[in-house]
Tab-separated table of C-alpha atoms in Angstrom:
chain	number	residue	atom	x	y	z
Z	1	UNK	CA	16.436	-80.432	75.150
Z	2	UNK	CA	17.853	-77.660	77.331
Z	3	UNK	CA	16.880	-74.021	76.897
Z	4	UNK	CA	19.861	-71.687	76.450
Z	5	UNK	CA	19.796	-67.899	76.719
Z	6	UNK	CA	22.597	-65.780	75.238
Z	7	UNK	CA	23.167	-62.283	76.655
Z	8	UNK	CA	25.061	-59.944	74.307
Z	9	UNK	CA	25.833	-56.244	74.326
Z	10	UNK	CA	24.175	-55.526	70.980
Z	11	UNK	CA	23.529	-56.857	67.509
Z	12	UNK	CA	25.970	-54.526	65.805
Z	13	UNK	CA	29.321	-55.176	64.133
Z	14	UNK	CA	31.354	-56.311	67.160
Z	15	UNK	CA	33.312	-59.560	66.992
Z	16	UNK	CA	31.982	-60.849	70.334
Z	17	UNK	CA	28.425	-60.359	69.143
Z	18	UNK	CA	29.136	-62.177	65.888
Z	19	UNK	CA	30.622	-65.166	67.704
Z	20	UNK	CA	27.723	-65.287	70.179
Z	21	UNK	CA	25.137	-65.296	67.397
Z	22	UNK	CA	27.093	-67.903	65.422
Z	23	UNK	CA	27.114	-70.207	68.449
Z	24	UNK	CA	23.450	-69.472	69.195
Z	25	UNK	CA	22.463	-70.400	65.633
Z	26	UNK	CA	24.656	-73.506	65.798
Z	27	UNK	CA	22.920	-74.704	68.962
Z	28	UNK	CA	19.534	-73.879	67.412
Z	29	UNK	CA	20.374	-76.094	64.423
Z	30	UNK	CA	21.173	-78.941	66.816
Z	31	UNK	CA	17.767	-78.726	68.437
Z	32	UNK	CA	18.453	-76.531	71.474
Z	33	UNK	CA	15.851	-73.963	72.454
Z	34	UNK	CA	17.826	-70.718	72.162
Z	35	UNK	CA	16.952	-67.088	72.912
Z	36	UNK	CA	19.127	-63.981	72.549
Z	37	UNK	CA	18.757	-60.884	74.752
Z	38	UNK	CA	20.683	-57.723	73.854
Z	39	UNK	CA	21.123	-54.402	75.667
Z	40	UNK	CA	22.267	-51.840	73.093
Z	41	UNK	CA	20.286	-50.442	70.170
Z	42	UNK	CA	22.804	-50.549	67.332
Z	43	UNK	CA	22.135	-50.486	63.658
Z	44	UNK	CA	21.385	-54.189	63.288
Z	45	UNK	CA	23.933	-55.881	61.059
Z	46	UNK	CA	23.888	-59.451	62.349
Z	47	UNK	CA	20.746	-61.530	62.079
Z	48	UNK	CA	19.891	-64.715	63.961
Z	49	UNK	CA	17.695	-67.760	63.560
Z	50	UNK	CA	16.838	-67.452	67.254
Z	51	UNK	CA	14.253	-65.157	68.882
Z	52	UNK	CA	15.922	-61.875	69.940
Z	53	UNK	CA	14.751	-59.336	72.518
Z	54	UNK	CA	15.982	-55.879	73.500
Z	55	UNK	CA	16.508	-55.523	77.258
Z	56	UNK	CA	16.514	-51.802	77.917
Z	57	UNK	CA	14.266	-49.920	80.328
Z	58	UNK	CA	15.519	-46.458	81.182
Z	59	UNK	CA	18.533	-46.453	83.501
Z	60	UNK	CA	20.837	-49.273	84.606
Z	61	UNK	CA	18.746	-50.301	87.634
Z	62	UNK	CA	15.490	-50.532	85.703
Z	63	UNK	CA	17.259	-52.455	82.929
Z	64	UNK	CA	18.547	-55.012	85.454
Z	65	UNK	CA	15.057	-55.349	86.966
Z	66	UNK	CA	13.565	-55.825	83.498
Z	67	UNK	CA	16.251	-58.442	82.701
Z	68	UNK	CA	15.253	-60.361	85.812
Z	69	UNK	CA	11.607	-60.354	84.695
Z	70	UNK	CA	12.453	-61.476	81.148
Z	71	UNK	CA	14.706	-64.300	82.332
Z	72	UNK	CA	11.941	-65.519	84.623
Z	73	UNK	CA	9.468	-65.515	81.726
Z	74	UNK	CA	11.483	-67.864	79.499
Z	75	UNK	CA	12.980	-69.912	82.394
Z	76	UNK	CA	16.283	-70.953	80.750
Z	77	UNK	CA	18.381	-73.878	81.945
Z	78	UNK	CA	21.640	-72.118	81.033
Z	79	UNK	CA	22.521	-68.446	80.506
Z	80	UNK	CA	25.665	-67.571	78.516
Z	81	UNK	CA	26.741	-63.969	79.115
Z	82	UNK	CA	29.126	-62.685	76.429
Z	83	UNK	CA	31.378	-59.894	77.777
Z	84	UNK	CA	31.900	-58.941	81.387
Z	85	UNK	CA	29.236	-56.215	81.582
Z	86	UNK	CA	26.442	-58.593	80.543
Z	87	UNK	CA	27.627	-61.075	83.195
Z	88	UNK	CA	27.513	-58.309	85.820
Z	89	UNK	CA	23.958	-57.368	84.793
Z	90	UNK	CA	22.883	-61.010	84.936
Z	91	UNK	CA	24.356	-61.614	88.397
Z	92	UNK	CA	22.820	-58.406	89.744
Z	93	UNK	CA	19.442	-59.400	88.300
Z	94	UNK	CA	19.503	-62.598	90.375
Z	95	UNK	CA	20.340	-60.920	93.681
Z	96	UNK	CA	18.079	-61.780	96.655
Z	97	UNK	CA	16.618	-64.831	94.938
Z	98	UNK	CA	17.642	-68.417	94.314
Z	99	UNK	CA	19.016	-68.722	90.794
Z	100	UNK	CA	17.263	-71.453	88.823
Z	101	UNK	CA	19.724	-71.597	85.919
Z	102	UNK	CA	23.433	-72.209	85.406
Z	103	UNK	CA	25.439	-69.153	84.384
Z	104	UNK	CA	28.407	-69.160	82.020
Z	105	UNK	CA	30.363	-65.940	81.429
Z	106	UNK	CA	32.595	-65.445	78.405
Z	107	UNK	CA	35.488	-62.965	78.714
Z	108	UNK	CA	36.048	-61.453	75.292
Z	109	UNK	CA	38.915	-58.976	75.680
Z	110	UNK	CA	42.169	-58.372	77.527
Z	111	UNK	CA	40.937	-58.396	81.155
Z	112	UNK	CA	43.761	-56.069	82.201
Z	113	UNK	CA	42.384	-53.302	79.979
Z	114	UNK	CA	39.807	-52.270	82.602
Z	115	UNK	CA	42.511	-51.267	85.071
Z	116	UNK	CA	44.600	-49.683	82.321
Z	117	UNK	CA	41.610	-47.554	81.394
Z	118	UNK	CA	40.951	-46.795	85.091
Z	119	UNK	CA	37.611	-48.613	85.121
Z	120	UNK	CA	38.280	-49.952	88.609
Z	121	UNK	CA	34.649	-50.315	89.657
Z	122	UNK	CA	33.901	-52.464	86.619
Z	123	UNK	CA	36.935	-54.617	87.452
Z	124	UNK	CA	35.597	-55.172	90.994
Z	125	UNK	CA	32.103	-55.955	89.703
Z	126	UNK	CA	33.498	-58.348	87.104
Z	127	UNK	CA	35.468	-60.342	89.676
Z	128	UNK	CA	32.372	-60.515	91.867
Z	129	UNK	CA	30.210	-61.663	88.948
Z	130	UNK	CA	32.698	-64.270	87.722
Z	131	UNK	CA	32.877	-65.660	91.229
Z	132	UNK	CA	29.118	-66.256	91.080
Z	133	UNK	CA	29.250	-68.043	87.704
Z	134	UNK	CA	29.205	-71.788	87.243
Z	135	UNK	CA	31.920	-71.406	84.598
Z	136	UNK	CA	33.925	-68.666	82.887
Z	137	UNK	CA	35.102	-69.209	79.316
Z	138	UNK	CA	38.320	-67.492	78.243
Z	139	UNK	CA	39.802	-67.180	74.759
Z	140	UNK	CA	43.433	-67.590	75.832
Z	141	UNK	CA	45.444	-69.106	78.661
Z	142	UNK	CA	46.870	-65.654	79.415
Z	143	UNK	CA	43.356	-64.282	79.985
Z	144	UNK	CA	42.576	-67.154	82.331
Z	145	UNK	CA	45.825	-66.597	84.271
Z	146	UNK	CA	44.846	-62.974	84.962
Z	147	UNK	CA	42.198	-64.058	87.467
Z	148	UNK	CA	42.584	-65.586	90.943
Z	149	UNK	CA	42.678	-69.343	91.407
Z	150	UNK	CA	39.101	-69.547	92.688
Z	151	UNK	CA	37.847	-68.257	89.316
Z	152	UNK	CA	40.328	-70.315	87.299
Z	153	UNK	CA	39.068	-73.495	88.987
Z	154	UNK	CA	35.692	-73.166	87.285
Z	155	UNK	CA	36.864	-72.016	83.856
Z	156	UNK	CA	37.621	-73.248	80.347
Z	157	UNK	CA	39.598	-71.966	77.350
Z	158	UNK	CA	37.736	-72.122	74.029
Z	159	UNK	CA	38.869	-70.284	70.904
Z	160	UNK	CA	36.518	-68.597	68.448
Z	161	UNK	CA	35.099	-70.541	65.503
Z	162	UNK	CA	35.830	-69.565	61.910
Z	163	UNK	CA	33.512	-70.022	58.986
Z	164	UNK	CA	34.258	-72.616	56.343
Z	165	UNK	CA	32.255	-70.536	53.865
Z	166	UNK	CA	34.754	-67.689	53.463
Z	167	UNK	CA	36.332	-67.149	50.004
Z	168	UNK	CA	39.858	-68.359	49.229
Z	169	UNK	CA	42.705	-65.870	48.758
Z	170	UNK	CA	44.844	-66.225	45.615
Z	171	UNK	CA	47.972	-64.165	45.103
Z	172	UNK	CA	47.306	-63.892	41.368
Z	173	UNK	CA	43.968	-62.216	42.068
Z	174	UNK	CA	45.185	-59.885	44.809
Z	175	UNK	CA	45.367	-56.145	44.283
Z	176	UNK	CA	47.985	-53.673	45.447
Z	177	UNK	CA	46.256	-53.025	48.736
Z	178	UNK	CA	46.409	-53.701	52.472
Z	179	UNK	CA	43.225	-54.237	54.474
Z	180	UNK	CA	42.148	-53.901	58.105
Z	181	UNK	CA	38.577	-54.492	59.292
Z	182	UNK	CA	37.717	-53.889	62.916
Z	183	UNK	CA	35.837	-51.689	65.354
Z	184	UNK	CA	37.247	-48.182	65.225
Z	185	UNK	CA	38.150	-47.944	68.899
Z	186	UNK	CA	41.290	-46.770	70.672
Z	187	UNK	CA	42.539	-50.302	71.431
Z	188	UNK	CA	42.867	-51.021	67.680
Z	189	UNK	CA	45.561	-48.297	67.393
Z	190	UNK	CA	44.748	-47.254	63.831
Z	191	UNK	CA	47.221	-44.319	64.103
Z	192	UNK	CA	50.012	-46.917	64.397
Z	193	UNK	CA	48.764	-48.584	61.213
Z	194	UNK	CA	48.764	-45.205	59.459
Z	195	UNK	CA	52.324	-44.551	60.673
Z	196	UNK	CA	53.487	-47.904	59.315
Z	197	UNK	CA	51.660	-47.609	56.007
Z	198	UNK	CA	53.090	-44.135	55.467
Z	199	UNK	CA	56.529	-45.758	55.633
Z	200	UNK	CA	55.464	-48.517	53.225
Z	201	UNK	CA	54.293	-45.926	50.687
Z	202	UNK	CA	57.877	-44.682	50.291
Z	203	UNK	CA	58.782	-48.024	48.676
Z	204	UNK	CA	55.396	-48.993	47.243
Z	205	UNK	CA	53.570	-45.759	46.317
Z	206	UNK	CA	50.998	-47.656	44.225
Z	207	UNK	CA	49.561	-49.385	47.304
Z	208	UNK	CA	46.324	-48.403	49.074
Z	209	UNK	CA	45.172	-49.044	52.618
Z	210	UNK	CA	41.512	-49.993	53.110
Z	211	UNK	CA	40.131	-49.645	56.654
Z	212	UNK	CA	36.604	-50.969	57.222
Z	213	UNK	CA	34.738	-50.408	60.468
Z	214	UNK	CA	32.606	-48.222	62.690
Z	215	UNK	CA	33.276	-46.827	66.127
Z	216	UNK	CA	33.936	-43.879	68.382
Z	217	UNK	CA	37.328	-43.060	66.817
Z	218	UNK	CA	36.055	-42.673	63.257
Z	219	UNK	CA	36.231	-38.888	63.040
Z	220	UNK	CA	39.606	-38.772	64.817
Z	221	UNK	CA	40.994	-41.278	62.306
Z	222	UNK	CA	39.538	-39.339	59.389
Z	223	UNK	CA	41.216	-36.147	60.644
Z	224	UNK	CA	44.499	-38.021	61.130
Z	225	UNK	CA	44.400	-39.258	57.533
Z	226	UNK	CA	43.817	-35.697	56.296
Z	227	UNK	CA	46.561	-34.275	58.528
Z	228	UNK	CA	49.039	-36.752	57.060
Z	229	UNK	CA	47.892	-35.918	53.517
Z	230	UNK	CA	47.051	-39.588	52.895
Z	231	UNK	CA	43.544	-39.129	51.450
Z	232	UNK	CA	44.673	-40.507	48.073
Z	233	UNK	CA	46.198	-43.628	49.625
Z	234	UNK	CA	43.839	-44.530	52.502
Z	235	UNK	CA	40.137	-45.404	52.341
Z	236	UNK	CA	38.124	-45.267	55.588
Z	237	UNK	CA	34.876	-47.118	54.946
Z	238	UNK	CA	31.969	-48.353	57.074
Z	239	UNK	CA	31.675	-51.989	58.030
Z	240	UNK	CA	30.356	-54.062	55.117
Z	241	UNK	CA	28.383	-57.313	55.289
Z	242	UNK	CA	30.370	-58.510	52.265
Z	243	UNK	CA	33.714	-57.830	53.961
Z	244	UNK	CA	35.178	-61.285	53.249
Z	245	UNK	CA	34.691	-60.970	49.481
Z	246	UNK	CA	36.170	-57.474	49.701
Z	247	UNK	CA	39.137	-58.486	51.870
Z	248	UNK	CA	40.157	-61.464	49.759
Z	249	UNK	CA	41.167	-59.080	46.959
Z	250	UNK	CA	43.905	-57.449	49.091
Z	251	UNK	CA	47.542	-58.501	49.268
Z	252	UNK	CA	47.525	-58.823	53.070
Z	253	UNK	CA	45.581	-58.230	56.262
Z	254	UNK	CA	46.946	-56.176	59.172
Z	255	UNK	CA	45.945	-55.860	62.847
Z	256	UNK	CA	47.678	-53.092	64.824
Z	257	UNK	CA	45.878	-53.548	68.172
Z	258	UNK	CA	47.358	-52.637	71.541
Z	259	UNK	CA	45.337	-55.439	73.144
Z	260	UNK	CA	42.770	-57.996	72.043
Z	261	UNK	CA	40.862	-61.004	73.248
Z	262	UNK	CA	40.928	-63.200	70.166
Z	263	UNK	CA	40.617	-61.087	67.025
Z	264	UNK	CA	37.832	-62.448	64.847
Z	265	UNK	CA	38.959	-60.476	61.814
Z	266	UNK	CA	42.452	-62.002	62.186
Z	267	UNK	CA	41.008	-65.529	62.315
Z	268	UNK	CA	38.749	-64.833	59.335
Z	269	UNK	CA	41.650	-63.473	57.263
Z	270	UNK	CA	43.698	-66.568	58.120
Z	271	UNK	CA	40.766	-68.839	57.236
Z	272	UNK	CA	40.681	-67.151	53.815
Z	273	UNK	CA	44.334	-68.098	53.385
Z	274	UNK	CA	45.512	-64.487	53.470
Z	275	UNK	CA	48.971	-63.427	54.642
Z	276	UNK	CA	48.457	-61.657	57.993
Z	277	UNK	CA	50.534	-59.264	60.081
Z	278	UNK	CA	49.468	-58.836	63.705
Z	279	UNK	CA	50.834	-57.150	66.791
Z	280	UNK	CA	51.792	-59.669	69.468
Z	281	UNK	CA	49.471	-57.961	71.897
Z	282	UNK	CA	47.910	-58.927	75.204
Z	283	UNK	CA	46.087	-61.148	75.944
Z	284	UNK	CA	47.992	-63.527	73.663
Z	285	UNK	CA	45.331	-64.341	71.070
Z	286	UNK	CA	47.552	-63.776	68.025
Z	287	UNK	CA	50.373	-65.738	69.645
Z	288	UNK	CA	48.066	-68.717	70.190
Z	289	UNK	CA	47.391	-69.180	66.479
Z	290	UNK	CA	50.309	-67.513	64.647
Z	291	UNK	CA	53.759	-69.051	64.371
Z	292	UNK	CA	55.954	-66.167	63.260
Z	293	UNK	CA	56.926	-66.328	59.560
Z	294	UNK	CA	55.174	-69.696	59.183
Z	295	UNK	CA	51.476	-68.829	59.014
Z	296	UNK	CA	51.680	-65.092	59.653
Z	297	UNK	CA	54.011	-62.428	61.021
Z	298	UNK	CA	53.982	-61.189	64.615
Z	299	UNK	CA	55.382	-57.748	65.438
Z	300	UNK	CA	55.872	-55.899	68.739
Z	301	UNK	CA	53.047	-53.733	70.042
Z	302	UNK	CA	53.273	-49.980	69.262
Z	303	UNK	CA	56.251	-50.390	66.912
Z	304	UNK	CA	55.440	-48.819	63.552
Z	305	UNK	CA	58.861	-49.627	62.099
Z	306	UNK	CA	58.474	-53.373	62.653
Z	307	UNK	CA	54.897	-53.250	61.394
Z	308	UNK	CA	56.019	-51.469	58.213
Z	309	UNK	CA	58.878	-53.932	57.659
Z	310	UNK	CA	56.533	-56.913	57.970
Z	311	UNK	CA	54.192	-55.400	55.359
Z	312	UNK	CA	57.163	-54.754	53.046
Z	313	UNK	CA	58.263	-58.392	53.364
Z	314	UNK	CA	54.895	-59.724	52.217
Z	315	UNK	CA	54.474	-57.141	49.464
Z	316	UNK	CA	57.930	-57.764	47.999
Z	317	UNK	CA	58.143	-61.576	48.360
Z	318	UNK	CA	55.560	-63.665	46.490
Z	319	UNK	CA	56.981	-66.924	47.823
Z	320	UNK	CA	56.669	-65.779	51.429
Z	321	UNK	CA	53.159	-64.440	50.831
Z	322	UNK	CA	51.972	-67.757	49.349
Z	323	UNK	CA	53.611	-69.771	52.132
Z	324	UNK	CA	52.041	-67.678	54.887
Z	325	UNK	CA	48.626	-67.785	53.254
Z	326	UNK	CA	48.692	-71.527	52.628
Z	327	UNK	CA	49.673	-72.317	56.212
Z	328	UNK	CA	47.217	-69.786	57.642
Z	329	UNK	CA	44.350	-71.445	55.769
Z	330	UNK	CA	44.731	-74.617	57.858
Z	331	UNK	CA	42.956	-72.819	60.696
Z	332	UNK	CA	39.726	-73.259	58.761
Z	333	UNK	CA	39.708	-76.918	59.795
Z	334	UNK	CA	41.315	-76.496	63.234
Z	335	UNK	CA	38.736	-73.912	64.363
Z	336	UNK	CA	35.723	-74.989	62.330
Z	337	UNK	CA	32.315	-74.147	63.765
Z	338	UNK	CA	31.543	-77.827	64.345
Z	339	UNK	CA	34.721	-78.410	66.377
Z	340	UNK	CA	34.240	-75.287	68.524
Z	341	UNK	CA	30.509	-75.932	68.889
Z	342	UNK	CA	31.181	-79.415	70.233
Z	343	UNK	CA	33.456	-77.903	72.894
Z	344	UNK	CA	30.638	-75.588	73.979
Z	345	UNK	CA	28.126	-78.453	73.971
Z	346	UNK	CA	30.454	-80.528	76.132
Z	347	UNK	CA	30.681	-77.574	78.521
Z	348	UNK	CA	26.902	-77.160	78.608
């Protein structure tokens, strides 16, 4: 059986990390020899059945040198690098030597966001690294189309798996609340969600907004809530391991992102059979799985009025809420771990 090494940024609460560890454990259960290397010392939230190892030795150069040594020690047949920066580190670690393993990179976000955020050097390094990979896995066709033909020729599109073990949403058990759970980073545009919910409160003052997550924008968001005087209507809480059992009690799930790869929290909410409202943001992940007003509601990016109206529709219309939730729940079968895992195994 082949030996597979997963490279991930950290073992924290990021969606890419959760998917990587889910796939790693799935391959482990099927008899693959699997190791996980990670580069960032987060508060560990996700565990794994596989052996894990921190790859960090001082600065970037020494970390890359140490990565090279560690890869050589376990001698994998295939390396799967989740996120562009881990792929860059892996390619740099193999410079000036013949690579003995096949390398698969997995792009996990909107690839255009690097240029938008003026990270031009990372964009150049990513294109170089992807050109050296045996295959690049994208989450959407739009993400694949961003890159030149020479990269697209050795690529695949595979969506994220969803767990069949999540609880089932029931409208009769839902509370007067809206939930969002995500990393608290700028791309998630939590201020837009606050704008929209402030409008919703005018018609439904009994409702509360629960935001679960950790990230660099936490204090900014907390100050924004206070500035708006919304402390009695908005809860900002840290990421919780029991988030699915918490979320299933809300009336609906909302994602207000400016851009995404494929939102794991969106897929998980749909798998629970929850009504979802998502911005139709680059790189087309929401659009790939949501048919507007059939299994969710899509709204324009950065439009708080449309976001508020979509929330009002679901709050005020039980029939619509049940319809959206019932249709959304079908994704549990379409994107089951076994189906997605078999696509990865075929690729391997």
